[in-house]
Amino acid sequence: MRSLLKISICAAVFINLPLFANEDKVLPEVKVVSATGFEQNIKDAPATLSVITQDALEKRNHKDVESMVKDVPSLFGTTPEAANRRGISIRGFSPRFTKILVNGMPVPGDNAYKGLRSVGGSYSFIPPASAISRIEVIRGPMSSLYGSDALGGVINIITDEFSNEFSANLGSSYKFARNKNISGEFYNSLYLHSGLIDDVLSVSVYGKNLNKSEDKISYANREQKDRNFGTKLFFRPNENNDITLELARSDVKYKRSKGKTLSTGTNSVASERIKGDVINLSHEARLDNILLQSYLSYGKIKEIAQQNLTLKTLNFDTKGSYFTDNNAFTLGLNAKKEKLDEKATTADAANVKRYDISLYGEDDYHLTKDFILSTGVRYNYDENYGSHVSPRIYGIYNLNDFFALKGGVSTGYATPDIKQRTQDLALPFAGGRGAQLGRSSLKPETSVSYEFGGVYNDNEGFEASLTGFYTSFKDMLSYSPICSRGSVCRHKGKIYPNGIWESVNIGKAEIYGVELTNEWQVTNALRLNQSYVYTRSKQKDGAEIGKSLNNYPLHTFKFGANYELNRWLNFWSQINYYGRSKDSLSYDDDIRPYVIADLGINYNVTKNFSLNLSVYNLFNEYFTTRSGRYDILIADGQKIELGFNLKF
């Protein structure tokens, strides 16, 4: 009841703002590229999509991709609001099934990081919000187009394009907490774009800098210093071709200190550093009825401290799309090679290599003016696991000008990643006091996903959707303890007092749920969006039969409002209700229901300079849960952020 009361109070604040009648309150037409690889209207896309616009991003001080997308229906930060460990779940799937793309190219994966808790290091490669044009989020499997790690969904971050114009953006903010044991953080970002040769050559430069001080509680946020910068060179030899070269570097440092966030081990300080470099070369050719797109991406990530490892990834992708009046056919090739150099392990093979090659095809066929059928297939060959074929089919039927039905079936296939498949590869965690072992006998996991729903749009500013989804897994990959904390856990002569975990296939599992969403452009000044999602996961056999696969909430309700009072003042609000988790394998206790309410105001001092004030976690939710002997911080209290943005 308390949670519902909090939601009602916040909603009433916006409902009672003055509304001004307007005859043109329609939702804007949205174009997307992520569902097929080419531009199309979002209503014709063979997937369930959400789009976050540049205007929406500019109204908040976003520091990472998780904060940018966490309010999208069915998206959940796997360690919400706290502990600077990041991960994004879509529809209850593990973050390893969330494919993160920048302009259609994958960012370096988390294979280079500790497998149990510290996820999200690859998110440091995401450009600052000022460099982003929009974000497209696909909720549901896209394995046939993007590979096995897109089983949960895709987040495609679309950044700047070729331009002759000069533009610049400088932003800065400071966030402080109500709780004296939670420290503050500074954030700065910079983005520049300029033409060099009219209609031929342009360049952009971007960078961001985050300094988060260490908290004073053992289970809270460690110190974090995050640096990211990059540059892009755009070359347009003629009007039909674009070539882009991008160089980016990321450097993230973490530190825990005794008496603050470090509670175990003999050292007074525990440090970790993750450095990475990315080089992307892409080409797009636009012919009469053909679109050709290719990229070559090289990533190198080095983790210093516990693991002292280096992961190198080379990824090549090329595809062509052919268009007729009622058909769009795409055929593509993807090749990926990885090398992991692990110097801190006790494994016999410290240098590990792997590669896989995929052929994929998609066909969007307008059978009638009201019915679109999309089919796809992906053939994958892995050097360790052989070949596999994964088909997909999706249909869209427009009943009339207001109602449409959408749904389909997709199969998934995921081989163990490079650290899971390597026998006796021991990746340490908890400051080197625990280890995660790889196994060469693992099987690939397979899945079948179903989705069906309906969309209503009154063409006057209101849209609602209802979607059901179900996925069944076979040979699902996970981890299982083979030696628990408190025992003498030994591997290859080394003792791990916090225990040893092993990569395993847990057998059969399922994830299912329902999404209910709506967007309402009440007036030109006021826009509301709401969503309710029920998500359930179960292990269907083995020792933990009936247990949830994760600690994600069964029920979530999200309410957002944006109100443009005038050209100088903008108000926004976001209220998210998270229901309890149930029978989680991750934590000892269920996580209780809670509400996170955020409010903000933006003041445009001039057309180029704005100030903003945000209050996060308005009701000061602060609590933990238990995992073994550890407290896990779920919500870390109220915070206030002040910032400015200068653009010219």
XYZ file of C-alpha atoms in Angstrom, residues 40-584:
545
model
C 11.773 1.439 -42.067
C 8.764 2.773 -40.196
C 8.633 1.410 -36.641
C 5.101 0.053 -37.185
C 6.436 -2.163 -40.012
C 9.431 -3.470 -38.038
C 9.347 -7.234 -37.317
C 10.083 -6.805 -33.601
C 8.917 -5.032 -30.445
C 10.821 -1.745 -30.335
C 11.240 1.372 -28.228
C 13.103 4.495 -29.348
C 14.786 7.012 -27.042
C 15.187 10.315 -28.866
C 18.004 12.832 -28.637
C 15.588 15.318 -27.089
C 14.774 12.875 -24.276
C 18.470 12.169 -23.644
C 19.314 15.879 -23.396
C 16.898 16.433 -20.518
C 18.884 14.273 -18.071
C 22.510 13.869 -17.023
C 23.061 10.357 -18.362
C 26.477 8.872 -17.606
C 26.144 5.373 -19.070
C 23.903 3.286 -21.276
C 22.119 1.678 -18.322
C 20.784 5.026 -17.088
C 19.704 5.874 -20.654
C 17.547 2.763 -21.154
C 16.469 1.622 -17.665
C 13.001 3.194 -17.994
C 12.131 1.241 -21.163
C 9.501 -1.485 -20.548
C 10.983 -4.906 -19.628
C 14.488 -3.479 -19.131
C 16.055 -3.902 -15.709
C 19.410 -2.888 -14.286
C 20.662 -6.133 -12.772
C 22.112 -4.318 -9.766
C 19.679 -1.385 -9.589
C 20.585 2.017 -8.218
C 23.752 0.917 -6.436
C 27.146 -0.770 -6.225
C 28.482 0.538 -9.596
C 28.212 -2.955 -11.067
C 26.294 -2.627 -14.300
C 24.249 -4.990 -16.388
C 21.068 -4.705 -18.466
C 18.445 -7.439 -18.561
C 15.674 -7.541 -21.177
C 12.540 -9.594 -20.445
C 14.224 -11.456 -17.596
C 17.187 -12.707 -19.620
C 20.740 -12.577 -18.317
C 22.708 -9.471 -19.409
C 24.899 -11.766 -21.513
C 21.906 -12.027 -23.875
C 21.629 -8.243 -24.297
C 23.479 -7.233 -27.457
C 24.948 -3.721 -27.211
C 25.633 -2.065 -30.576
C 26.930 1.341 -31.605
C 25.784 2.146 -35.154
C 25.132 -1.551 -35.699
C 28.611 -2.627 -34.558
C 29.064 -4.630 -31.326
C 31.020 -3.124 -28.454
C 33.710 -5.362 -26.901
C 32.090 -8.090 -24.812
C 32.320 -8.924 -21.142
C 34.307 -12.110 -21.800
C 37.304 -10.228 -20.439
C 35.813 -9.701 -17.015
C 35.121 -11.713 -13.894
C 32.248 -14.042 -14.548
C 30.215 -13.753 -11.364
C 29.686 -10.184 -10.293
C 31.651 -7.444 -12.037
C 29.824 -7.029 -15.329
C 29.366 -4.092 -17.620
C 32.962 -3.075 -18.319
C 32.197 -2.900 -22.026
C 29.644 -0.131 -21.350
C 32.560 2.261 -20.833
C 33.008 2.307 -24.620
C 29.625 3.987 -25.133
C 29.999 7.640 -26.310
C 28.518 10.421 -24.140
C 24.823 11.217 -24.540
C 25.628 14.438 -26.420
C 27.075 12.349 -29.288
C 23.978 10.129 -29.554
C 21.172 10.807 -32.053
C 18.808 8.128 -30.714
C 18.756 4.687 -29.089
C 16.731 1.808 -30.520
C 15.808 -0.979 -28.094
C 14.502 -4.314 -29.366
C 12.725 -6.368 -26.712
C 12.908 -9.994 -27.747
C 15.217 -12.341 -29.654
C 17.157 -11.161 -32.713
C 19.629 -14.040 -32.972
C 19.081 -14.655 -36.686
C 20.367 -11.169 -37.552
C 22.790 -10.392 -34.708
C 23.954 -13.755 -33.344
C 23.484 -15.829 -30.207
C 24.132 -13.020 -27.723
C 21.005 -11.174 -28.949
C 18.574 -13.712 -27.480
C 17.176 -11.259 -24.927
C 17.234 -8.250 -27.205
C 19.312 -5.501 -28.788
C 20.287 -1.984 -27.745
C 21.510 -0.090 -30.812
C 23.025 3.324 -30.080
C 22.911 5.572 -33.152
C 25.487 8.364 -33.085
C 26.330 11.303 -35.327
C 26.526 11.126 -39.120
C 28.368 13.053 -41.818
C 27.743 16.811 -41.640
C 29.279 19.998 -43.022
C 28.132 21.991 -39.991
C 30.080 22.793 -36.841
C 28.492 21.831 -33.533
C 29.750 21.429 -29.990
C 28.372 20.337 -26.639
C 29.903 20.637 -23.174
C 28.188 19.180 -20.115
C 29.044 18.873 -16.437
C 27.245 17.711 -13.301
C 27.748 16.897 -9.634
C 25.657 14.347 -7.715
C 25.590 14.065 -3.919
C 23.733 11.724 -1.567
C 21.486 12.308 1.412
C 23.196 9.459 3.283
C 26.531 10.647 4.687
C 28.068 7.211 4.012
C 27.364 7.457 0.264
C 29.865 9.689 -1.530
C 29.345 12.064 -4.439
C 30.435 12.007 -8.067
C 31.525 14.451 -10.779
C 30.785 13.919 -14.473
C 32.002 15.860 -17.516
C 31.406 15.276 -21.228
C 32.504 16.894 -24.483
C 31.387 16.482 -28.083
C 32.599 18.333 -31.207
C 31.708 17.869 -34.871
C 33.036 19.880 -37.795
C 33.174 19.695 -41.552
C 36.683 19.696 -43.048
C 35.960 19.582 -46.777
C 32.435 20.457 -47.874
C 30.406 17.368 -48.824
C 33.542 15.172 -48.627
C 35.176 15.065 -45.186
C 34.119 15.749 -41.594
C 35.350 14.805 -38.133
C 33.939 14.401 -34.632
C 35.635 14.152 -31.238
C 34.026 13.032 -27.989
C 35.037 12.302 -24.421
C 33.658 11.735 -20.941
C 35.089 11.664 -17.447
C 33.461 10.233 -14.294
C 34.947 10.516 -10.801
C 33.026 8.615 -8.113
C 34.420 8.755 -4.579
C 34.443 5.579 -2.504
C 31.538 5.055 -0.127
C 32.051 4.298 3.552
C 30.130 1.008 3.806
C 31.553 -2.410 2.928
C 28.690 -3.397 0.610
C 28.409 -0.062 -1.242
C 30.105 1.672 -4.190
C 33.841 1.440 -4.644
C 35.847 4.363 -5.983
C 35.540 4.682 -9.751
C 37.460 6.778 -12.255
C 36.146 6.362 -15.776
C 37.784 7.960 -18.835
C 36.558 7.529 -22.384
C 37.473 9.425 -25.528
C 37.299 8.834 -29.248
C 37.304 10.364 -32.695
C 35.486 9.601 -35.948
C 36.504 10.549 -39.471
C 33.717 10.647 -42.072
C 34.647 10.350 -45.753
C 32.041 10.730 -48.507
C 33.732 10.161 -51.898
C 30.369 10.609 -53.633
C 26.701 10.871 -52.736
C 26.252 7.078 -52.755
C 29.115 6.040 -50.472
C 30.100 6.717 -46.857
C 33.272 5.473 -45.166
C 33.803 5.974 -41.430
C 36.899 5.350 -39.313
C 36.564 5.448 -35.516
C 39.231 5.191 -32.812
C 38.199 4.961 -29.146
C 39.907 4.339 -25.822
C 38.501 3.547 -22.396
C 40.286 3.501 -19.035
C 38.366 2.546 -15.884
C 39.897 2.329 -12.407
C 38.257 0.863 -9.312
C 39.504 0.908 -5.734
C 38.348 -0.471 -2.392
C 39.903 0.564 0.922
C 39.886 -1.057 4.355
C 37.489 0.740 6.646
C 35.304 1.729 3.692
C 34.170 -0.801 1.061
C 36.850 -3.467 1.643
C 35.882 -6.006 4.288
C 37.826 -9.146 3.312
C 41.401 -10.015 2.416
C 44.699 -9.007 3.940
C 45.446 -5.977 1.758
C 44.557 -2.465 2.870
C 43.650 -1.520 -0.714
C 42.155 -3.608 -3.555
C 42.540 -2.050 -7.001
C 41.348 -3.018 -10.448
C 41.904 -1.376 -13.809
C 40.299 -2.088 -17.169
C 41.824 -0.530 -20.290
C 40.489 -0.903 -23.783
C 41.012 0.212 -27.364
C 38.631 -0.069 -30.299
C 39.149 0.548 -34.018
C 36.102 0.481 -36.309
C 36.085 0.822 -40.090
C 32.704 0.836 -41.820
C 31.349 1.368 -45.328
C 27.863 1.946 -46.707
C 26.959 2.024 -50.397
C 23.515 3.113 -51.609
C 22.672 2.027 -55.148
C 19.352 2.095 -57.008
C 17.738 -0.938 -55.346
C 20.651 -2.205 -53.297
C 22.099 -1.275 -49.912
C 25.559 -2.626 -49.019
C 26.900 -2.366 -45.450
C 30.191 -3.672 -44.058
C 32.375 -3.165 -41.008
C 35.650 -4.419 -39.572
C 36.030 -3.994 -35.809
C 39.072 -4.663 -33.632
C 38.883 -4.536 -29.846
C 41.530 -5.029 -27.190
C 40.656 -5.108 -23.492
C 43.172 -5.514 -20.690
C 42.114 -6.195 -17.107
C 44.843 -5.488 -14.563
C 44.836 -6.734 -10.951
C 42.945 -9.930 -10.117
C 43.147 -11.511 -13.556
C 45.830 -9.665 -15.493
C 44.299 -10.773 -18.773
C 43.983 -9.443 -22.297
C 41.122 -10.198 -24.670
C 41.513 -9.394 -28.358
C 38.517 -9.538 -30.677
C 38.330 -9.195 -34.460
C 34.850 -8.955 -35.958
C 33.961 -8.682 -39.654
C 30.442 -8.308 -41.000
C 29.116 -7.619 -44.481
C 25.567 -7.686 -45.801
C 23.571 -6.589 -48.790
C 19.878 -5.753 -49.072
C 17.889 -5.831 -52.310
C 14.591 -3.914 -52.514
C 11.577 -4.327 -54.787
C 8.125 -2.774 -54.533
C 6.925 -5.346 -51.995
C 10.036 -7.198 -50.849
C 13.343 -6.576 -49.056
C 15.885 -9.401 -49.053
C 19.100 -9.338 -46.994
C 22.044 -11.731 -47.124
C 25.085 -11.413 -44.862
C 28.301 -12.946 -43.542
C 29.836 -12.558 -40.079
C 33.221 -13.819 -38.887
C 34.580 -13.428 -35.366
C 37.910 -14.349 -33.797
C 38.875 -14.064 -30.118
C 42.116 -14.549 -28.224
C 42.317 -14.583 -24.431
C 45.690 -14.236 -22.728
C 45.276 -15.071 -19.022
C 48.463 -14.670 -16.996
C 47.026 -15.016 -13.496
C 45.316 -18.363 -14.033
C 46.473 -21.782 -12.907
C 45.203 -23.425 -16.087
C 47.548 -25.396 -18.295
C 46.468 -23.412 -21.347
C 46.679 -19.735 -20.440
C 46.394 -18.539 -24.053
C 43.079 -19.447 -25.635
C 41.778 -18.819 -29.156
C 38.429 -19.377 -30.838
C 36.578 -18.384 -33.995
C 33.128 -18.748 -35.514
C 31.603 -17.936 -38.887
C 27.951 -17.220 -39.661
C 25.844 -16.851 -42.781
C 22.474 -15.168 -42.329
C 19.524 -14.113 -44.411
C 16.344 -12.075 -43.855
C 13.341 -11.508 -46.098
C 10.604 -8.916 -45.462
C 7.725 -9.626 -47.825
C 4.568 -7.482 -48.095
C 2.120 -10.246 -49.023
C -0.716 -7.712 -49.072
C -0.960 -4.041 -48.175
C -1.963 -5.129 -44.647
C 0.219 -8.189 -44.027
C 4.028 -8.297 -43.756
C 5.827 -11.614 -43.319
C 9.453 -11.581 -42.156
C 11.561 -14.738 -42.240
C 15.185 -15.241 -41.295
C 17.778 -17.938 -40.833
C 21.315 -18.047 -39.456
C 23.896 -20.759 -40.084
C 26.646 -20.764 -37.465
C 29.907 -22.710 -37.484
C 32.042 -22.806 -34.330
C 35.465 -24.451 -34.387
C 34.730 -26.325 -31.135
C 31.027 -27.092 -31.506
C 30.436 -27.511 -35.221
C 27.475 -26.110 -37.157
C 23.903 -25.160 -36.308
C 20.958 -23.563 -38.124
C 18.605 -21.112 -36.353
C 15.413 -20.021 -38.209
C 12.989 -17.192 -37.376
C 9.553 -16.116 -38.607
C 7.565 -12.979 -37.711
C 4.328 -11.504 -38.997
C 2.569 -8.128 -38.834
C -1.111 -7.800 -39.748
C -2.849 -4.408 -39.818
C -6.513 -5.075 -39.049
C -7.429 -1.459 -39.858
C -6.030 2.041 -39.418
C -5.976 1.616 -35.630
C -5.210 -2.024 -34.734
C -2.290 -4.277 -35.670
C -1.280 -7.789 -34.609
C 2.399 -8.777 -34.326
C 4.077 -12.044 -33.413
C 6.483 -14.776 -34.308
C 8.744 -17.659 -33.371
C 12.527 -17.507 -33.096
C 15.126 -20.156 -32.299
C 18.359 -19.438 -30.467
C 21.734 -21.114 -30.232
C 24.563 -20.042 -27.929
C 27.943 -21.701 -27.547
C 29.904 -21.337 -24.283
C 32.020 -18.195 -24.310
C 35.785 -18.298 -24.344
C 36.178 -18.443 -20.553
C 33.410 -21.007 -20.021
C 34.660 -23.519 -22.591
C 38.343 -23.615 -21.574
C 39.096 -26.558 -19.299
C 40.543 -25.543 -15.887
C 40.739 -21.867 -16.792
C 40.383 -20.329 -13.312
C 39.121 -16.765 -13.353
C 39.367 -15.236 -9.872
C 36.755 -13.092 -8.154
C 36.356 -11.463 -4.712
C 39.882 -10.114 -4.741
C 41.322 -13.458 -5.848
C 39.703 -15.310 -2.926
C 37.307 -17.220 -5.196
C 37.551 -18.796 -8.655
C 35.318 -19.681 -11.577
C 36.416 -22.706 -13.625
C 35.843 -23.436 -17.292
C 34.847 -26.847 -18.707
C 35.509 -28.153 -22.185
C 32.645 -30.685 -21.916
C 29.921 -28.022 -21.905
C 27.145 -28.224 -24.475
C 25.765 -25.265 -26.434
C 22.430 -24.018 -25.147
C 19.423 -23.926 -27.458
C 16.131 -22.095 -27.131
C 12.781 -21.454 -28.774
C 11.056 -18.091 -28.234
C 7.440 -17.137 -28.920
C 5.962 -13.637 -29.002
C 2.466 -12.423 -29.816
C 0.728 -9.115 -29.228
C -1.417 -6.289 -30.458
C -0.923 -2.551 -30.957
C -3.590 0.173 -30.893
C -2.910 3.694 -32.214
C -5.761 6.213 -32.403
C -3.683 8.484 -34.695
C -4.401 11.338 -32.299
C -1.526 10.940 -29.869
C -2.365 7.713 -28.020
C -0.755 4.299 -28.534
C -1.024 1.125 -26.443
C 0.297 -2.413 -26.814
C -0.141 -5.798 -25.156
C 2.483 -8.509 -25.760
C 3.017 -11.986 -24.345
C 6.348 -13.816 -24.576
C 7.691 -17.266 -23.731
C 11.147 -18.849 -24.112
C 12.162 -22.425 -23.342
C 15.827 -23.393 -22.901
C 17.683 -26.651 -23.209
C 21.192 -27.147 -21.746
C 21.126 -23.619 -20.345
C 24.562 -22.354 -19.299
C 25.152 -21.244 -15.733
C 27.518 -21.692 -12.765
C 27.419 -24.082 -9.831
C 29.538 -24.201 -6.637
C 31.812 -27.227 -6.357
C 33.423 -26.039 -3.132
C 31.622 -23.662 -0.786
C 32.974 -20.864 1.338
C 34.183 -22.150 4.708
C 35.701 -25.318 3.220
C 39.287 -25.786 2.084
C 38.797 -25.010 -1.614
C 41.876 -25.900 -3.623
C 42.555 -25.877 -7.367
C 45.916 -26.587 -9.002
C 47.673 -26.029 -5.675
C 46.002 -22.692 -4.908
C 43.483 -22.147 -2.095
C 40.322 -20.086 -2.668
C 38.655 -19.387 0.719
C 35.554 -17.824 -0.878
C 34.803 -20.976 -2.854
C 35.117 -22.391 -6.363
C 32.383 -22.282 -8.983
C 32.212 -24.329 -12.174
C 30.582 -23.654 -15.548
C 27.681 -26.090 -16.032
C 24.654 -26.867 -18.171
C 21.691 -26.682 -15.791
C 19.275 -28.435 -18.160
C 15.830 -27.098 -19.023
C 14.525 -23.676 -18.056
C 11.872 -21.194 -19.119
C 11.176 -17.462 -19.070
C 7.729 -16.026 -19.760
C 5.752 -12.872 -19.195
C 3.399 -10.132 -20.366
C 4.034 -6.490 -21.333
C 1.413 -3.757 -21.295
C 2.610 -0.340 -22.527
C 1.208 2.991 -23.623
C 2.326 6.420 -24.795
C 0.028 9.430 -24.673
C 0.735 12.844 -26.162
C -1.886 14.562 -24.017
C -1.078 17.990 -25.456
C 1.916 19.398 -27.282
C 3.206 20.291 -23.813
C 2.547 17.060 -21.904
C 3.576 13.530 -22.769
C 2.975 10.453 -20.601
C 4.260 6.892 -20.893
C 3.413 3.897 -18.750
C 4.181 0.197 -18.697
C 3.385 -2.871 -16.644
C 5.459 -6.043 -17.038
C 5.107 -9.467 -15.435
C 8.202 -11.668 -15.805
C 8.791 -15.171 -14.424
C 11.699 -17.571 -14.843
C 12.020 -21.179 -13.676
C 14.550 -23.967 -13.679
C 12.626 -27.045 -14.855
C 14.944 -29.861 -13.800
C 18.016 -30.573 -11.682
C 18.656 -29.987 -7.986
C 17.227 -26.449 -8.069
C 14.003 -27.274 -9.894
C 11.399 -24.528 -9.507
C 13.932 -21.856 -8.546
C 14.070 -18.536 -10.384
C 17.017 -18.071 -12.736
C 17.698 -14.577 -11.405
C 16.762 -12.003 -8.788
C 14.634 -9.826 -11.073
C 11.200 -8.606 -9.906
C 8.032 -10.470 -10.838
C 6.122 -7.225 -11.427
C 7.334 -3.823 -12.614
C 5.318 -0.688 -13.237
C 6.877 2.397 -14.825
C 5.286 5.816 -15.178
C 7.002 8.702 -16.951
C 5.915 12.269 -17.656
C 7.473 15.145 -19.547
C 5.973 18.639 -19.393
C 7.119 21.656 -21.416
C 5.805 24.626 -19.449
C 7.253 27.078 -21.967
C 10.400 27.461 -24.058
C 12.482 28.047 -20.906
C 11.171 25.456 -18.434
C 10.789 21.689 -18.712
C 9.699 19.284 -15.957
C 10.094 15.509 -16.015
C 9.263 12.648 -13.701
C 9.929 8.910 -13.688
C 8.381 6.551 -11.137
C 9.366 2.874 -11.230
C 7.786 0.221 -9.004
C 9.710 -3.047 -8.618
C 7.829 -5.987 -7.134
C 9.482 -8.656 -5.047
C 11.795 -11.264 -6.478
C 10.972 -14.910 -5.792
C 13.045 -18.034 -5.044
C 16.211 -16.594 -6.543
